[in-house]
Amino acid sequence: EIVLTQSPATLSLSPGERATLTCRASQSVSRYLAWYQQKPGHSPRLLIFDTVTRATGTPARFSGSGSGTDFTLTISSLEPEDFAVYYCQQRSNWPRTFGQGTKLEIK
Amino acid sequence: EVRLVESGGGLVKPGGSLRLSCAGSGFTFSEASLNWIRQAPGKGLEWVSAINSNSYYIYYSDSVRGRFTISRDNAKSSLYLQMDSLRAEDTAVYYCAKDLGLGRDFWGQGTLVSVSS
């Protein structure tokens, strides 16, 4: 099973700041990594798939990068609605796995 | 409009069984790969099971293999999860999702399963 480790567990920033979230895989997942955003009481929402491709409706301030085992989600300038929990997920191997999440909170 | 609506959750005793359903609409159900993902209260996401469009390929997480069975009925646009030998640690919101991790990804709102005596 591929283990995805996200860091940091919690990130405290202010609106307008840049956020950098990382996801490290225990073995290569090639480019098959996705990022999700989840707000309290809501289902997860796909932001980025295949490392760099924004899903329909994802604002341009969200970008993904990386390959193999190391991946990054960057939010260029935080908006109030961006404070949420973010998960990475791999679709390279079975079983599919998620990272443990990064909580992005308002400083 | 794409919709996935889960049902069948509830309170069940340890060792009991429950069958979850997920009704899909607004897309070609028979062409979609489908997944169950769960989230324990206050915890992260855990992938549970997946089935491809014609039910030829089926996968389970180690934590549920041998106890849960995924199936689908394309004629009824429905996905199912038969859960047997339930344990306290199976308590979670169960989501169905189509085309997980792809550009066509979509999740339902979830159904809560509570396993407690």
XYZ file of C-alpha atoms in Angstrom, chain A:
107
model
C 0.000 0.000 0.000
C 1.284 3.462 -0.891
C 1.388 5.732 2.144
C 0.894 9.445 1.542
C 2.316 11.780 4.184
C 1.120 15.378 4.188
C 2.887 18.277 5.863
C 2.360 20.323 7.818
C -0.589 18.907 9.751
C -1.795 22.454 10.395
C -0.863 25.647 8.572
C -1.784 29.012 10.073
C -1.763 31.886 7.599
C -3.556 35.155 6.903
C -5.664 36.071 3.875
C -3.454 37.299 1.045
C -0.521 35.100 2.048
C 0.885 32.232 -0.014
C 0.227 28.673 1.135
C 2.416 25.692 0.321
C 1.178 22.204 1.203
C 3.219 19.091 0.558
C 2.446 15.421 0.006
C 5.106 12.713 -0.018
C 4.459 9.195 -1.299
C 6.173 6.080 0.053
C 6.828 5.008 -3.540
C 6.420 6.601 -6.928
C 2.892 7.447 -8.039
C 4.136 8.933 -11.314
C 1.863 11.926 -11.981
C -1.294 10.280 -10.640
C -1.884 12.521 -7.671
C -4.960 14.582 -6.845
C -5.754 17.275 -4.290
C -9.091 17.734 -2.532
C -10.532 20.497 -0.396
C -13.037 19.718 2.345
C -15.004 22.205 4.407
C -16.882 21.228 7.594
C -20.115 19.392 6.865
C -19.366 19.081 3.164
C -18.120 16.378 0.845
C -14.575 16.680 -0.486
C -14.203 18.694 -3.660
C -11.595 17.851 -6.303
C -9.205 20.761 -6.930
C -6.317 19.289 -8.916
C -5.837 15.952 -10.669
C -2.872 14.314 -12.375
C -0.580 16.589 -10.356
C -1.091 19.821 -12.303
C -4.549 19.892 -13.958
C -7.127 22.101 -12.316
C -10.606 20.593 -12.088
C -13.539 22.511 -13.514
C -14.253 25.500 -11.300
C -10.908 25.509 -9.484
C -9.588 29.092 -9.281
C -6.272 29.859 -10.943
C -4.689 30.737 -7.584
C -4.500 26.967 -6.934
C -1.612 25.165 -8.619
C -0.039 21.745 -8.301
C 3.452 20.510 -9.004
C 5.735 17.541 -8.475
C 6.279 14.036 -9.750
C 7.212 10.615 -8.484
C 7.102 10.887 -4.708
C 7.047 14.607 -3.889
C 4.135 16.896 -4.621
C 3.055 20.406 -3.745
C -0.215 22.299 -3.713
C 0.273 26.050 -3.800
C -2.356 28.691 -3.163
C -0.847 31.923 -4.431
C -2.897 34.390 -2.396
C -5.303 33.069 0.203
C -8.939 34.055 0.061
C -11.210 33.689 3.139
C -12.999 30.729 1.510
C -9.732 28.772 1.146
C -9.456 27.949 4.842
C -10.327 24.265 4.975
C -8.749 20.817 5.134
C -6.783 19.587 2.118
C -6.125 15.970 1.206
C -3.891 14.403 -1.419
C -4.880 11.093 -3.048
C -3.081 8.707 -5.394
C -4.607 6.685 -8.223
C -1.404 4.993 -9.321
C -1.916 1.757 -7.376
C -4.563 -0.254 -5.585
C -5.600 0.315 -2.900
C -6.217 3.956 -3.540
C -4.953 5.975 -0.584
C -5.337 9.444 0.875
C -2.982 11.533 2.916
C -3.974 12.348 6.489
C -4.823 15.943 5.585
C -3.509 19.457 6.179
C -5.732 21.887 8.025
C -5.329 25.410 6.686
C -6.497 27.798 9.381
C -6.734 31.551 9.710
C -3.899 33.089 11.697
